[in-house]
């Protein structure tokens, strides 16, 4: 069987390599002269980006989308933080404030360590919240309020004593909890001290009411029907909250114990706490005015 050797006409592959024609029978086309392995080589030499162009483009688009989303969120958060700082009351703690949205479950919260009967776990939890309530503030801080002449200085001259409002709120909540169990916390009270404690509790109720109105939390509570109860049930709601862990670390770094025995000395009256007081006694530096005791005979009736 006759066969002819076709004229050698090299073709150029994708990478520039030459492929020569093979011996073939008469009547065969040019392509028939290429062996299967030649096509495999041509395919293998196709550039990576061409073989995976669609996947590469898809990943690139996703990457750019994620990048632009993160940039937008970072800019939005920075802008929000700047606006909040501009409209916030002056405080040295403004520098550490970060806000987030936190969902609160609609449950009763009775499993939290801060509620319930007095017990070691509860005492540790409240001590952890209140132990750093009094902090060292700078001369510039007291000058901002025009109080450098009357501010209570730290004895070593390193600053002045201050307390963030949030700790006043926490102190009042703690006080009201103690008042619920005063037979445990103050088992030997006389009538005069018991009345002082009642007035202190009234003060705390008034303070917490003012704080609630001041904060004006406008997070929305919605309701759902409960198949097992005829009354609507409140759903989980969201609150705008500071990052408490960051704020707590900030106060811990500046914490001072103003109740150490004999540590603070009044300029003319002597030691403020000669025998010391509980670490979180609260920012109540004046006796509350006591209202008249109710008459026991109800005006003779």
mmCIF file of C-alpha atoms in Angstrom:
data_model
loop_
_atom_site.group_PDB
_atom_site.id
_atom_site.type_symbol
_atom_site.label_atom_id
_atom_site.label_comp_id
_atom_site.label_asym_id
_atom_site.label_seq_id
_atom_site.Cartn_x
_atom_site.Cartn_y
_atom_site.Cartn_z
ATOM 1 C CA UNK A 1 0.000 0.000 0.000
ATOM 2 C CA UNK A 2 1.498 3.194 -1.159
ATOM 3 C CA UNK A 3 1.901 6.042 1.196
ATOM 4 C CA UNK A 4 3.362 9.441 0.730
ATOM 5 C CA UNK A 5 5.219 11.748 3.028
ATOM 6 C CA UNK A 6 3.458 15.042 2.904
ATOM 7 C CA UNK A 7 5.434 18.209 2.675
ATOM 8 C CA UNK A 8 6.714 19.232 6.051
ATOM 9 C CA UNK A 9 4.704 22.277 7.069
ATOM 10 C CA UNK A 10 5.420 23.009 10.690
ATOM 11 C CA UNK A 11 2.692 24.650 12.691
ATOM 12 C CA UNK A 12 3.308 26.818 15.711
ATOM 13 C CA UNK A 13 1.876 25.824 19.071
ATOM 14 C CA UNK A 14 0.519 28.158 21.802
ATOM 15 C CA UNK A 15 3.951 28.563 23.363
ATOM 16 C CA UNK A 16 5.780 29.075 20.097
ATOM 17 C CA UNK A 17 7.010 25.475 19.670
ATOM 18 C CA UNK A 18 6.922 23.919 16.209
ATOM 19 C CA UNK A 19 5.007 20.705 15.527
ATOM 20 C CA UNK A 20 5.862 18.827 12.290
ATOM 21 C CA UNK A 21 3.488 16.819 10.163
ATOM 22 C CA UNK A 22 3.591 13.054 10.487
ATOM 23 C CA UNK A 23 3.570 10.468 7.721
ATOM 24 C CA UNK A 24 0.022 9.843 6.623
ATOM 25 C CA UNK A 25 -1.823 8.007 3.914
ATOM 26 C CA UNK A 26 -2.925 9.707 0.760
ATOM 27 C CA UNK A 27 -6.101 11.632 0.995
ATOM 28 C CA UNK A 28 -5.666 12.440 4.668
ATOM 29 C CA UNK A 29 -6.096 15.998 5.805
ATOM 30 C CA UNK A 30 -3.478 18.017 7.608
ATOM 31 C CA UNK A 31 -5.219 17.445 10.913
ATOM 32 C CA UNK A 32 -5.286 13.725 10.321
ATOM 33 C CA UNK A 33 -1.515 13.859 10.380
ATOM 34 C CA UNK A 34 -1.431 14.957 14.024
ATOM 35 C CA UNK A 35 -1.321 12.175 16.559
ATOM 36 C CA UNK A 36 -3.562 12.312 19.657
ATOM 37 C CA UNK A 37 -0.606 13.092 21.913
ATOM 38 C CA UNK A 38 0.069 16.204 19.837
ATOM 39 C CA UNK A 39 -3.371 17.584 20.697
ATOM 40 C CA UNK A 40 -2.808 16.708 24.364
ATOM 41 C CA UNK A 41 0.435 18.659 24.338
ATOM 42 C CA UNK A 42 -1.276 21.627 22.741
ATOM 43 C CA UNK A 43 -3.979 21.550 25.425
ATOM 44 C CA UNK A 44 -1.503 21.160 28.278
ATOM 45 C CA UNK A 45 0.474 24.172 27.105
ATOM 46 C CA UNK A 46 -2.579 26.487 27.353
ATOM 47 C CA UNK A 47 -1.799 29.288 29.874
ATOM 48 C CA UNK A 48 -3.174 28.797 33.405
ATOM 49 C CA UNK A 49 -5.087 32.060 33.418
ATOM 50 C CA UNK A 50 -6.880 31.117 30.205
ATOM 51 C CA UNK A 51 -7.893 27.718 31.511
ATOM 52 C CA UNK A 52 -9.232 29.231 34.774
ATOM 53 C CA UNK A 53 -10.229 32.709 33.604
ATOM 54 C CA UNK A 54 -13.849 32.372 34.679
ATOM 55 C CA UNK A 55 -12.991 31.161 38.189
ATOM 56 C CA UNK A 56 -10.305 33.824 38.615
ATOM 57 C CA UNK A 57 -12.721 36.581 37.587
ATOM 58 C CA UNK A 58 -15.349 35.259 39.986
ATOM 59 C CA UNK A 59 -12.956 35.215 42.937
ATOM 60 C CA UNK A 60 -11.667 38.667 42.029
ATOM 61 C CA UNK A 61 -15.192 40.085 41.978
ATOM 62 C CA UNK A 62 -15.952 38.508 45.386
ATOM 63 C CA UNK A 63 -12.705 39.834 46.842
ATOM 64 C CA UNK A 64 -13.436 43.362 45.620
ATOM 65 C CA UNK A 65 -16.977 43.121 47.005
ATOM 66 C CA UNK A 66 -15.744 42.021 50.451
ATOM 67 C CA UNK A 67 -13.047 44.691 50.418
ATOM 68 C CA UNK A 68 -15.484 47.470 49.532
ATOM 69 C CA UNK A 69 -17.982 46.236 52.146
ATOM 70 C CA UNK A 70 -15.350 46.246 54.888
ATOM 71 C CA UNK A 71 -14.187 49.705 53.855
ATOM 72 C CA UNK A 72 -17.768 51.003 53.951
ATOM 73 C CA UNK A 73 -18.447 49.512 57.399
ATOM 74 C CA UNK A 74 -15.169 50.865 58.785
ATOM 75 C CA UNK A 75 -15.939 54.345 57.453
ATOM 76 C CA UNK A 76 -19.515 54.196 58.763
ATOM 77 C CA UNK A 77 -18.375 53.066 62.220
ATOM 78 C CA UNK A 78 -15.706 55.768 62.349
ATOM 79 C CA UNK A 79 -18.216 58.420 61.302
ATOM 80 C CA UNK A 80 -20.747 57.231 63.895
ATOM 81 C CA UNK A 81 -18.118 57.206 66.621
ATOM 82 C CA UNK A 82 -17.024 60.738 65.684
ATOM 83 C CA UNK A 83 -20.613 61.995 65.796
ATOM 84 C CA UNK A 84 -21.227 60.345 69.167
ATOM 85 C CA UNK A 85 -18.077 61.867 70.617
ATOM 86 C CA UNK A 86 -19.013 65.319 69.320
ATOM 87 C CA UNK A 87 -22.449 65.139 70.936
ATOM 88 C CA UNK A 88 -21.336 63.387 74.127
ATOM 89 C CA UNK A 89 -20.791 64.986 77.490
ATOM 90 C CA UNK A 90 -17.092 65.490 78.164
ATOM 91 C CA UNK A 91 -15.451 62.506 79.809
ATOM 92 C CA UNK A 92 -11.894 61.167 79.786
ATOM 93 C CA UNK A 93 -13.459 57.782 79.003
ATOM 94 C CA UNK A 94 -14.817 58.962 75.639
ATOM 95 C CA UNK A 95 -11.567 57.851 74.037
ATOM 96 C CA UNK A 96 -12.289 54.193 74.737
ATOM 97 C CA UNK A 97 -16.006 54.063 73.962
ATOM 98 C CA UNK A 98 -17.119 51.645 71.272
ATOM 99 C CA UNK A 99 -20.765 50.943 70.549
ATOM 100 C CA UNK A 100 -22.515 47.819 69.392
ATOM 101 C CA UNK A 101 -26.045 46.476 69.091
ATOM 102 C CA UNK A 102 -26.751 43.718 71.588
ATOM 103 C CA UNK A 103 -29.898 41.537 71.673
ATOM 104 C CA UNK A 104 -31.408 40.948 75.099
ATOM 105 C CA UNK A 105 -33.550 37.860 75.599
ATOM 106 C CA UNK A 106 -37.014 38.478 76.963
ATOM 107 C CA UNK A 107 -36.551 36.044 79.854
ATOM 108 C CA UNK A 108 -36.683 37.021 83.496
ATOM 109 C CA UNK A 109 -32.900 36.862 84.038
ATOM 110 C CA UNK A 110 -33.239 34.920 87.272
ATOM 111 C CA UNK A 111 -30.320 32.663 86.367
ATOM 112 C CA UNK A 112 -27.814 35.539 86.324
ATOM 113 C CA UNK A 113 -25.250 35.672 89.157
ATOM 114 C CA UNK A 114 -26.345 39.205 90.167
ATOM 115 C CA UNK A 115 -29.850 38.277 91.326
ATOM 116 C CA UNK A 116 -31.325 35.998 93.930
ATOM 117 C CA UNK A 117 -30.561 35.251 97.546
ATOM 118 C CA UNK A 118 -27.196 36.326 99.000
ATOM 119 C CA UNK A 119 -24.525 33.739 98.266
ATOM 120 C CA UNK A 120 -20.767 33.713 97.546
ATOM 121 C CA UNK A 121 -21.234 33.655 93.757
ATOM 122 C CA UNK A 122 -23.447 36.739 93.892
ATOM 123 C CA UNK A 123 -21.036 38.646 96.146
ATOM 124 C CA UNK A 124 -18.127 37.917 93.799
ATOM 125 C CA UNK A 125 -20.143 39.036 90.776
ATOM 126 C CA UNK A 126 -21.100 42.388 92.315
ATOM 127 C CA UNK A 127 -17.602 42.966 93.677
ATOM 128 C CA UNK A 128 -16.248 42.403 90.178
ATOM 129 C CA UNK A 129 -18.532 45.105 88.780
ATOM 130 C CA UNK A 130 -17.879 47.696 91.470
ATOM 131 C CA UNK A 131 -14.294 47.199 92.622
ATOM 132 C CA UNK A 132 -12.903 49.786 90.176
ATOM 133 C CA UNK A 133 -15.624 52.402 90.519
ATOM 134 C CA UNK A 134 -13.296 55.134 91.836
ATOM 135 C CA UNK A 135 -10.591 56.234 89.426
ATOM 136 C CA UNK A 136 -7.676 58.619 89.056
ATOM 137 C CA UNK A 137 -8.428 61.584 86.808
ATOM 138 C CA UNK A 138 -6.099 64.302 85.569
ATOM 139 C CA UNK A 139 -5.794 67.972 86.430
ATOM 140 C CA UNK A 140 -7.092 68.786 82.944
ATOM 141 C CA UNK A 141 -10.229 66.767 83.687
ATOM 142 C CA UNK A 142 -11.117 68.761 86.802
ATOM 143 C CA UNK A 143 -10.149 72.025 85.092
ATOM 144 C CA UNK A 144 -12.660 71.246 82.361
ATOM 145 C CA UNK A 145 -15.399 71.528 84.999
ATOM 146 C CA UNK A 146 -13.746 74.456 86.782
ATOM 147 C CA UNK A 147 -13.266 72.470 89.998
ATOM 148 C CA UNK A 148 -9.496 72.443 90.444
ATOM 149 C CA UNK A 149 -9.814 74.477 93.661
ATOM 150 C CA UNK A 150 -12.239 72.062 95.338
ATOM 151 C CA UNK A 151 -11.429 68.675 93.758
ATOM 152 C CA UNK A 152 -10.240 65.884 96.066
ATOM 153 C CA UNK A 153 -6.589 65.256 95.238
ATOM 154 C CA UNK A 154 -4.852 61.908 95.527
ATOM 155 C CA UNK A 155 -2.355 62.120 98.421
ATOM 156 C CA UNK A 156 0.682 61.310 96.263
ATOM 157 C CA UNK A 157 -0.146 64.153 93.873
ATOM 158 C CA UNK A 158 -0.752 61.866 90.869
ATOM 159 C CA UNK A 159 -4.201 63.252 90.103
ATOM 160 C CA UNK A 160 -7.692 63.557 91.498
ATOM 161 C CA UNK A 161 -10.491 61.163 92.425
ATOM 162 C CA UNK A 162 -13.493 60.674 90.169
ATOM 163 C CA UNK A 163 -16.246 58.179 89.357
ATOM 164 C CA UNK A 164 -18.010 57.490 86.067
ATOM 165 C CA UNK A 165 -21.790 57.866 86.223
ATOM 166 C CA UNK A 166 -22.355 54.269 85.168
ATOM 167 C CA UNK A 167 -20.907 53.109 88.488
ATOM 168 C CA UNK A 168 -23.389 55.271 90.368
ATOM 169 C CA UNK A 169 -26.140 53.416 88.523
ATOM 170 C CA UNK A 170 -24.603 50.034 89.310
ATOM 171 C CA UNK A 171 -24.117 51.032 92.945
ATOM 172 C CA UNK A 172 -27.795 51.971 93.228
ATOM 173 C CA UNK A 173 -28.925 48.671 91.731
ATOM 174 C CA UNK A 174 -26.665 46.839 94.161
ATOM 175 C CA UNK A 175 -28.014 48.893 97.046
ATOM 176 C CA UNK A 176 -31.624 48.069 96.165
ATOM 177 C CA UNK A 177 -30.722 44.394 95.992
ATOM 178 C CA UNK A 178 -29.243 44.635 99.482
ATOM 179 C CA UNK A 179 -32.360 46.431 100.698
ATOM 180 C CA UNK A 180 -34.438 43.449 99.542
ATOM 181 C CA UNK A 181 -32.361 41.257 101.863
ATOM 182 C CA UNK A 182 -31.565 43.706 104.633
ATOM 183 C CA UNK A 183 -32.127 41.072 107.321
ATOM 184 C CA UNK A 184 -29.022 39.378 105.868
ATOM 185 C CA UNK A 185 -26.858 42.437 105.188
ATOM 186 C CA UNK A 186 -27.914 44.541 108.207
ATOM 187 C CA UNK A 187 -29.295 42.168 110.825
ATOM 188 C CA UNK A 188 -28.834 44.550 113.774
ATOM 189 C CA UNK A 189 -30.269 47.811 112.478
ATOM 190 C CA UNK A 190 -32.007 50.170 114.843
ATOM 191 C CA UNK A 191 -34.967 52.232 113.707
ATOM 192 C CA UNK A 192 -32.866 55.287 112.894
ATOM 193 C CA UNK A 193 -30.463 53.384 110.646
ATOM 194 C CA UNK A 194 -33.302 51.447 109.063
ATOM 195 C CA UNK A 195 -34.952 54.746 108.137
ATOM 196 C CA UNK A 196 -31.671 56.039 106.707
ATOM 197 C CA UNK A 197 -31.454 52.934 104.542
ATOM 198 C CA UNK A 198 -35.012 53.442 103.355
ATOM 199 C CA UNK A 199 -34.250 57.030 102.351
ATOM 200 C CA UNK A 200 -31.098 55.860 100.567
ATOM 201 C CA UNK A 201 -33.223 53.371 98.639
ATOM 202 C CA UNK A 202 -35.668 56.120 97.677
ATOM 203 C CA UNK A 203 -32.722 58.157 96.444
ATOM 204 C CA UNK A 204 -31.533 55.235 94.313
ATOM 205 C CA UNK A 205 -35.000 54.723 92.833
ATOM 206 C CA UNK A 206 -35.138 58.391 91.896
ATOM 207 C CA UNK A 207 -31.629 58.258 90.426
ATOM 208 C CA UNK A 208 -32.353 55.187 88.300
ATOM 209 C CA UNK A 209 -35.585 56.751 87.044
ATOM 210 C CA UNK A 210 -33.652 59.830 85.929
ATOM 211 C CA UNK A 211 -30.977 57.703 84.292
ATOM 212 C CA UNK A 212 -33.627 55.754 82.344
ATOM 213 C CA UNK A 213 -35.280 58.956 81.118
ATOM 214 C CA UNK A 214 -31.876 60.419 80.276
ATOM 215 C CA UNK A 215 -30.741 57.418 78.239
ATOM 216 C CA UNK A 216 -34.076 57.217 76.424
ATOM 217 C CA UNK A 217 -33.471 53.771 74.939
ATOM 218 C CA UNK A 218 -35.698 53.678 71.839
ATOM 219 C CA UNK A 219 -35.048 50.052 70.936
ATOM 220 C CA UNK A 220 -38.352 48.519 69.868
ATOM 221 C CA UNK A 221 -40.069 45.713 71.767
ATOM 222 C CA UNK A 222 -42.474 43.588 69.720
ATOM 223 C CA UNK A 223 -44.989 41.030 70.963
ATOM 224 C CA UNK A 224 -46.136 37.593 69.882
ATOM 225 C CA UNK A 225 -49.042 35.396 70.825
ATOM 226 C CA UNK A 226 -48.120 32.517 73.076
ATOM 227 C CA UNK A 227 -50.029 29.319 72.274
ATOM 228 C CA UNK A 228 -50.007 28.419 75.977
ATOM 229 C CA UNK A 229 -50.988 31.805 77.408
ATOM 230 C CA UNK A 230 -53.723 34.287 76.611
ATOM 231 C CA UNK A 231 -51.518 37.340 77.080
ATOM 232 C CA UNK A 232 -48.995 38.578 74.474
ATOM 233 C CA UNK A 233 -45.344 37.736 75.117
ATOM 234 C CA UNK A 234 -42.504 40.216 74.617
ATOM 235 C CA UNK A 235 -39.879 39.244 72.051
ATOM 236 C CA UNK A 236 -36.127 39.596 72.245
ATOM 237 C CA UNK A 237 -35.170 43.240 71.796
ATOM 238 C CA UNK A 238 -31.951 44.985 70.790
ATOM 239 C CA UNK A 239 -30.084 47.712 72.678
ATOM 240 C CA UNK A 240 -27.272 50.047 71.716
ATOM 241 C CA UNK A 241 -24.521 49.266 74.222
ATOM 242 C CA UNK A 242 -20.970 50.292 74.919
ATOM 243 C CA UNK A 243 -18.280 47.635 74.822
ATOM 244 C CA UNK A 244 -18.288 47.062 78.572
ATOM 245 C CA UNK A 245 -15.121 44.964 78.617
ATOM 246 C CA UNK A 246 -13.094 47.808 77.093
ATOM 247 C CA UNK A 247 -14.586 50.380 79.448
ATOM 248 C CA UNK A 248 -13.967 48.107 82.444
ATOM 249 C CA UNK A 249 -10.308 47.665 81.457
ATOM 250 C CA UNK A 250 -9.980 51.443 81.115
ATOM 251 C CA UNK A 251 -11.288 52.006 84.647
ATOM 252 C CA UNK A 252 -9.187 49.176 86.064
ATOM 253 C CA UNK A 253 -6.025 50.856 84.765
ATOM 254 C CA UNK A 254 -6.973 54.028 86.682
ATOM 255 C CA UNK A 255 -8.550 52.496 89.776
ATOM 256 C CA UNK A 256 -7.850 53.878 93.252
ATOM 257 C CA UNK A 257 -9.190 52.750 96.629
ATOM 258 C CA UNK A 258 -10.384 55.971 98.233
ATOM 259 C CA UNK A 259 -11.721 54.097 101.269
ATOM 260 C CA UNK A 260 -8.392 52.904 102.649
ATOM 261 C CA UNK A 261 -8.150 53.752 106.360
ATOM 262 C CA UNK A 262 -6.652 57.202 106.826
ATOM 263 C CA UNK A 263 -5.656 57.559 103.159
ATOM 264 C CA UNK A 264 -7.794 60.595 102.360
ATOM 265 C CA UNK A 265 -7.524 63.490 104.792
ATOM 266 C CA UNK A 266 -9.916 66.423 104.842
ATOM 267 C CA UNK A 267 -8.008 69.761 104.856
ATOM 268 C CA UNK A 268 -9.535 70.824 108.188
ATOM 269 C CA UNK A 269 -11.544 67.897 109.588
ATOM 270 C CA UNK A 270 -9.029 65.055 109.485
ATOM 271 C CA UNK A 271 -9.198 61.556 107.948
ATOM 272 C CA UNK A 272 -12.211 60.971 105.724
ATOM 273 C CA UNK A 273 -12.349 57.236 106.417
ATOM 274 C CA UNK A 274 -10.334 56.603 109.577
ATOM 275 C CA UNK A 275 -11.515 52.999 109.844
ATOM 276 C CA UNK A 276 -11.990 52.367 106.143
ATOM 277 C CA UNK A 277 -15.206 51.494 104.327
ATOM 278 C CA UNK A 278 -16.324 48.899 101.791
ATOM 279 C CA UNK A 279 -14.520 49.345 98.494
ATOM 280 C CA UNK A 280 -17.736 50.161 96.647
ATOM 281 C CA UNK A 281 -19.504 52.315 99.208
ATOM 282 C CA UNK A 282 -20.883 54.580 96.512
ATOM 283 C CA UNK A 283 -20.575 58.263 95.619
ATOM 284 C CA UNK A 284 -22.912 59.519 98.357
ATOM 285 C CA UNK A 285 -20.884 62.186 100.105
ATOM 286 C CA UNK A 286 -23.753 63.806 101.977
ATOM 287 C CA UNK A 287 -26.427 62.564 104.331
ATOM 288 C CA UNK A 288 -29.839 62.495 102.706
ATOM 289 C CA UNK A 289 -32.454 64.663 104.359
ATOM 290 C CA UNK A 290 -34.860 62.472 106.281
ATOM 291 C CA UNK A 291 -38.590 63.172 105.942
ATOM 292 C CA UNK A 292 -40.717 63.119 109.097
ATOM 293 C CA UNK A 293 -41.451 59.656 110.431
ATOM 294 C CA UNK A 294 -45.095 58.672 109.870
ATOM 295 C CA UNK A 295 -47.229 59.024 112.948
ATOM 296 C CA UNK A 296 -48.073 55.734 114.620
ATOM 297 C CA UNK A 297 -51.465 56.905 115.875
ATOM 298 C CA UNK A 298 -52.595 58.244 112.467
ATOM 299 C CA UNK A 299 -53.425 61.661 113.900
ATOM 300 C CA UNK A 300 -55.451 60.163 116.732
ATOM 301 C CA UNK A 301 -57.808 58.098 114.555
#
